[in-house]
């Protein structure tokens, strides 16, 4: 059968009575054949909160330590307990204490249908104050919840008294031989609180106590077997919680104590001993006070340590005064030696006690015990049979009892003889074993498998049997089964090889654990930061509290001053009242601030919890964001690099362009200048040409004007640098009629252009003169014809036809010559037109044509065969002569050949 | 195509399912008019069905009452033994037939090389989710199934790894001669897989007949009376047992063993109790699995070849 033992601590980490007993009990159960697994909280540095670690002890049981740092959170503890139960699968859970485990542990056990036994060692199920003692060391009744609330309130008050040291549970006030620890004023306040005369915080304390009692009552009902280690405890717990509680004495390990030397066998003075924690409610100071007058007649040995250092100092000082020996801390295995050095043990407890282990240990070593006379201790020690009782907290009564043992002959021996051996731990384990079996049987009856088809039952039973095993046992079975399977399959690898290959092939669990580890580290940091913030808020809250206290003091003082108003002037009284009001306002403000601060503190704590939850999500988000940001940064970096390169290229290109532009501008400037010079030269040339043809050639003047217009046009073109080249080309094309190749300077040979122009002019003039000459010829022919006609009038009739034929032939030759000339002129005209078209724009050409000498024939040409035509008149001849004169002015010479030919033909 | 069919329905207290699904089946058998047999085997061990069926379907359904609850496989054999028809159609009570489903199955069984056939079994009537339409393969040393999406336009018979136990047709005499389902796999799941793999490895064929359609309201029977964790444990245990039974090469066995070893280690470290329990349940049956494996005798196809041949997507 597997037993889960739940306890709030275990040696070596915790060495008080319950913890030590649980360890011994676990060992005893293991000896009895039970599989025992202890579940205990601990606080080990560096471990994750609520993480679990298992150790296997040489005594044959396991211990699972659950990490709890600071205040236990019931929800997390419930989860930890649940995981433990699922893994270890105890058949029965035995709860030795609820401290640090909480009611949640009980609920988890109940949820799984595991039988639960609870052994009460104190009043924890009913009272948070286990000893049922007020801070002033006055006991109160079990179930007195009002007093419990006041005790909580009083402890809150004592916690603020820094000079008390590190243990504020109880204080010495009126104990004989000891000073009041907290001073008279604080003692007055403490008593007022305990008497219910101070309201501050009492309502909250009452509510806290009420809720705890309510919850505990519900939880207590879920326990299958409730046991208490004394009858008093069983009665009172049962009464307070309304459930039956069975009394069952605890056992102790006895073997190591049974063979000690007999008490008082040494022949020396009586050796009185105290063994246990040096706490006020244990009443050690009462023992020291009682022992004082016995110094020299007996020895007093005090074994134990105290975490109440202030009280420890008091005890050491008093022990030195009365000659008692303080031996300090001891370990459990020193107990035989300690008891061997004592003749009797005193238990001077100021609280009601339950069933102290030290009494049974003393009895196991056959040492009588003197105990305070309380209801519970009367169960352990029978007065006058195995020990003596004395009035609780009364040093005189204790001294009387000790004196009896010194003086009363045979008393000590009678007491030793009356000692009954205590229950051993193995006997206790056996008794509980029986209880476990009964509970398990009952649970199995209640927890029958659901009604299944008979065909499924064998399989379902096998499943249930395996499911009832601890996880590691199933794993072990699987490993053994795999060994057999490997044999069947002929797998030759050794386990080490298999392990290596298995690990090499990856483990989802390992990956998950690593992920969790990283997440945990991040959360720890977050929690640390939040805790820093919380500490800061608490400091602020403390400061507000301090200010409030100061304000209250001042208000109190001022109130006193106001009360003495009769002795003060009216003005002062008013001032004091105002001051008091101000201070009360200030106090109210500070209270508000304190409230706000507490709210903020509360909020911060909630935030801390939320932050822990948010932490995981944020971490995932942050990692994702970092990843994305890294990628974006890489992209941006690459883009920036590309942009920089582009910018560099652009800069270089800009510089290059600027250089080119500057060079081009310079070139254009030079070109423009050159063109300007060329234009000036051309203008000069044009002017020269104009001068050359000024001999009555209106055309030359017009040409000059045209050139001037052209020059203006060129001037405009100078302003347009970008189109300069093209426009120049256009000009050249206009000037030369030739297309200008790219890059050729259009103004290289202007002289040739003007030379061609002049030649054309000359040709035109010559042709014009020739035309005039032709008209003169025609007039001459007409004269000849006229003279021939006159001659014909004188000829005989038979001679007339021949003469007429001669005349017609001469006329025909003349007309032929005229026609040929005319065609030649037309051809020349066309050439002139083409040249004009090349040289100038259409407008310019039109203008130039308008300068031409219009053909003005002196007389209309006679029709060749018109018998009525009589030839030109004298006016025509005159006009012809004047034109000839004009033509001669152009140095145009007549073509002699025509006349000569005509004469020859004639 | 007038071969008679013995329809056998092993049933627990499935009266609600039978009330819903039997009328459709009876109608189909009457339409076929081939003197088919319809038998319900009461496997409750409590004689819960006979009177109820006699009242609801007088003269239409024969009820055989078993004295105990022997499970699906045993109940099927009981019904098959008492049948007389050449063909045996096994149906679950939660299978709802569609009109005309039977004849295509009978036609497909005309090929003597066909060991068994299943109609296209639509999970809850979903045309895109045919339980029969899947392939099996060994991945990472473990035998797994991969559901495939059926082609609604395909009407040709398709190879499948195994006939679905809840709707399969075999030759009755042959089935009984082979001893029915392997008792190694009791109480349920993977018996049909083993039957199909064995058939393929012996050189036979198993086919899905798309022209024949039924609906399966999955786990309408076992899932109602057995907790999910038990059902899952049976599935995972039997997956291992079937694999062990049919492992036929040293290399495959080695790969499987390493995979199992790694998974056991991981489950142990990760405290995944259920996985460990599944393995432990299988390992407890190692000797029985070995005996079953020996009983297979010599095979014509390796497991790998059988899985390839049985792949409907091939």
CSV table of N, CA, C and O in Angstrom, one decimal, chain A residues 453-497:
chain,number,residue,atom,x,y,z
A,453,UNK,N,-19.4,-3.5,-20.2
A,453,UNK,CA,-19.7,-4.8,-20.8
A,453,UNK,C,-18.7,-5.9,-20.3
A,453,UNK,O,-17.5,-5.5,-20.1
A,454,UNK,N,-19.1,-7.1,-20.1
A,454,UNK,CA,-18.2,-8.1,-19.5
A,454,UNK,C,-17.0,-8.3,-20.3
A,454,UNK,O,-15.9,-8.6,-19.8
A,455,UNK,N,-17.1,-8.1,-21.7
A,455,UNK,CA,-16.0,-8.4,-22.5
A,455,UNK,C,-14.9,-7.3,-22.3
A,455,UNK,O,-13.8,-7.6,-22.7
A,456,UNK,N,-15.3,-6.2,-21.8
A,456,UNK,CA,-14.3,-5.1,-21.7
A,456,UNK,C,-13.6,-5.2,-20.3
A,456,UNK,O,-12.6,-4.6,-20.1
A,457,UNK,N,-14.3,-5.8,-19.4
A,457,UNK,CA,-13.8,-5.8,-18.0
A,457,UNK,C,-12.4,-6.2,-17.8
A,457,UNK,O,-11.6,-5.5,-17.1
A,458,UNK,N,-12.0,-7.3,-18.3
A,458,UNK,CA,-10.6,-7.7,-18.1
A,458,UNK,C,-9.6,-6.6,-18.5
A,458,UNK,O,-8.6,-6.3,-17.8
A,459,UNK,N,-9.8,-6.1,-19.7
A,459,UNK,CA,-8.9,-5.0,-20.2
A,459,UNK,C,-9.0,-3.8,-19.3
A,459,UNK,O,-8.0,-3.2,-18.9
A,460,UNK,N,-10.2,-3.4,-18.9
A,460,UNK,CA,-10.4,-2.2,-18.0
A,460,UNK,C,-9.7,-2.5,-16.7
A,460,UNK,O,-9.1,-1.5,-16.1
A,461,UNK,N,-9.7,-3.7,-16.2
A,461,UNK,CA,-9.1,-3.9,-14.9
A,461,UNK,C,-7.6,-3.8,-15.0
A,461,UNK,O,-6.9,-3.3,-14.1
A,462,UNK,N,-7.1,-4.3,-16.1
A,462,UNK,CA,-5.6,-4.2,-16.3
A,462,UNK,C,-5.2,-2.7,-16.4
A,462,UNK,O,-4.2,-2.3,-15.9
A,463,UNK,N,-6.1,-2.0,-17.1
A,463,UNK,CA,-5.8,-0.5,-17.3
A,463,UNK,C,-5.8,0.1,-15.9
A,463,UNK,O,-4.9,0.9,-15.5
A,464,UNK,N,-6.9,-0.2,-15.1
A,464,UNK,CA,-7.0,0.4,-13.8
A,464,UNK,C,-5.8,0.0,-12.9
A,464,UNK,O,-5.3,0.9,-12.1
A,465,UNK,N,-5.4,-1.2,-13.0
A,465,UNK,CA,-4.2,-1.6,-12.2
A,465,UNK,C,-3.0,-0.9,-12.5
A,465,UNK,O,-2.2,-0.4,-11.6
A,466,UNK,N,-2.7,-0.7,-13.8
A,466,UNK,CA,-1.6,0.1,-14.2
A,466,UNK,C,-1.7,1.6,-13.8
A,466,UNK,O,-0.8,2.2,-13.3
A,467,UNK,N,-2.9,2.1,-14.0
A,467,UNK,CA,-3.2,3.5,-13.7
A,467,UNK,C,-3.0,3.8,-12.2
A,467,UNK,O,-2.8,4.9,-11.8
A,468,UNK,N,-3.1,2.8,-11.4
A,468,UNK,CA,-3.0,3.0,-9.9
A,468,UNK,C,-1.5,3.1,-9.5
A,468,UNK,O,-1.3,3.4,-8.4
A,469,UNK,N,-0.6,2.8,-10.4
A,469,UNK,CA,0.8,2.7,-10.0
A,469,UNK,C,1.4,4.1,-10.1
A,469,UNK,O,1.0,5.0,-11.0
A,470,UNK,N,2.4,4.4,-9.3
A,470,UNK,CA,3.2,5.6,-9.5
A,470,UNK,C,3.8,5.6,-10.9
A,470,UNK,O,4.1,4.6,-11.5
A,471,UNK,N,4.0,6.8,-11.5
A,471,UNK,CA,4.5,6.9,-12.8
A,471,UNK,C,5.8,6.2,-13.0
A,471,UNK,O,6.0,5.5,-14.0
A,472,UNK,N,6.7,6.3,-12.0
A,472,UNK,CA,8.0,5.7,-12.2
A,472,UNK,C,7.9,4.2,-12.2
A,472,UNK,O,8.7,3.5,-12.8
A,473,UNK,N,6.9,3.6,-11.5
A,473,UNK,CA,6.7,2.2,-11.5
A,473,UNK,C,6.2,1.7,-12.9
A,473,UNK,O,6.6,0.6,-13.4
A,474,UNK,N,5.3,2.5,-13.5
A,474,UNK,CA,4.9,2.1,-14.9
A,474,UNK,C,6.1,2.2,-15.8
A,474,UNK,O,6.3,1.3,-16.7
A,475,UNK,N,6.8,3.2,-15.6
A,475,UNK,CA,8.0,3.4,-16.5
A,475,UNK,C,9.0,2.2,-16.3
A,475,UNK,O,9.5,1.7,-17.3
A,476,UNK,N,9.1,1.8,-15.1
A,476,UNK,CA,10.0,0.6,-14.9
A,476,UNK,C,9.4,-0.6,-15.6
A,476,UNK,O,10.2,-1.4,-16.2
A,477,UNK,N,8.1,-0.8,-15.5
A,477,UNK,CA,7.5,-2.0,-16.2
A,477,UNK,C,7.8,-1.9,-17.7
A,477,UNK,O,8.0,-2.9,-18.3
A,478,UNK,N,7.6,-0.7,-18.2
A,478,UNK,CA,7.8,-0.5,-19.6
A,478,UNK,C,9.2,-0.8,-20.0
A,478,UNK,O,9.5,-1.5,-21.0
A,479,UNK,N,10.1,-0.4,-19.2
A,479,UNK,CA,11.6,-0.7,-19.5
A,479,UNK,C,11.8,-2.2,-19.5
A,479,UNK,O,12.5,-2.7,-20.3
A,480,UNK,N,11.3,-2.8,-18.5
A,480,UNK,CA,11.5,-4.3,-18.4
A,480,UNK,C,10.8,-5.0,-19.6
A,480,UNK,O,11.4,-5.9,-20.2
A,481,UNK,N,9.6,-4.5,-20.0
A,481,UNK,CA,8.9,-5.1,-21.1
A,481,UNK,C,9.7,-4.8,-22.4
A,481,UNK,O,9.8,-5.7,-23.3
A,482,UNK,N,10.3,-3.7,-22.5
A,482,UNK,CA,11.1,-3.3,-23.7
A,482,UNK,C,12.3,-4.2,-23.8
A,482,UNK,O,12.8,-4.6,-24.9
A,483,UNK,N,12.9,-4.6,-22.7
A,483,UNK,CA,14.0,-5.5,-22.7
A,483,UNK,C,13.6,-6.8,-23.3
A,483,UNK,O,14.3,-7.4,-24.2
A,484,UNK,N,12.4,-7.3,-22.9
A,484,UNK,CA,12.0,-8.6,-23.5
A,484,UNK,C,11.6,-8.4,-25.0
A,484,UNK,O,12.0,-9.3,-25.8
A,485,UNK,N,11.0,-7.3,-25.3
A,485,UNK,CA,10.7,-7.1,-26.7
A,485,UNK,C,12.0,-7.0,-27.5
A,485,UNK,O,12.0,-7.6,-28.7
A,486,UNK,N,13.0,-6.4,-27.0
A,486,UNK,CA,14.3,-6.3,-27.7
A,486,UNK,C,14.8,-7.7,-28.0
A,486,UNK,O,15.4,-8.0,-29.0
A,487,UNK,N,14.7,-8.6,-26.9
A,487,UNK,CA,15.2,-9.9,-27.1
A,487,UNK,C,14.4,-10.6,-28.2
A,487,UNK,O,15.0,-11.3,-29.1
A,488,UNK,N,13.1,-10.5,-28.2
A,488,UNK,CA,12.2,-11.1,-29.3
A,488,UNK,C,12.6,-10.6,-30.6
A,488,UNK,O,12.6,-11.3,-31.6
A,489,UNK,N,12.9,-9.3,-30.7
A,489,UNK,CA,13.2,-8.7,-32.0
A,489,UNK,C,14.7,-8.8,-32.4
A,489,UNK,O,15.1,-8.4,-33.5
A,490,UNK,N,15.5,-9.4,-31.5
A,490,UNK,CA,16.9,-9.6,-31.9
A,490,UNK,C,17.6,-8.3,-31.9
A,490,UNK,O,18.6,-8.1,-32.6
A,491,UNK,N,17.2,-7.3,-31.0
A,491,UNK,CA,17.9,-6.1,-30.9
A,491,UNK,C,19.2,-6.3,-30.1
A,491,UNK,O,19.1,-6.7,-29.0
A,492,UNK,N,20.3,-6.0,-30.7
A,492,UNK,CA,21.6,-6.3,-30.1
A,492,UNK,C,22.2,-5.2,-29.3
A,492,UNK,O,23.1,-5.4,-28.5
A,493,UNK,N,21.7,-4.0,-29.4
A,493,UNK,CA,22.3,-2.9,-28.7
A,493,UNK,C,22.2,-3.0,-27.2
A,493,UNK,O,21.2,-3.5,-26.7
A,494,UNK,N,23.2,-2.5,-26.5
A,494,UNK,CA,23.2,-2.3,-25.1
A,494,UNK,C,22.3,-1.1,-24.7
A,494,UNK,O,22.1,-0.2,-25.6
A,495,UNK,N,21.8,-1.1,-23.5
A,495,UNK,CA,21.0,0.0,-23.1
A,495,UNK,C,21.6,1.4,-23.3
A,495,UNK,O,21.0,2.3,-23.7
A,496,UNK,N,23.0,1.4,-23.1
A,496,UNK,CA,23.7,2.7,-23.3
A,496,UNK,C,23.6,3.1,-24.7
A,496,UNK,O,23.4,4.3,-25.0
A,497,UNK,N,23.7,2.2,-25.6
A,497,UNK,CA,23.6,2.5,-27.1
A,497,UNK,C,22.2,3.0,-27.4
A,497,UNK,O,22.0,3.9,-28.2
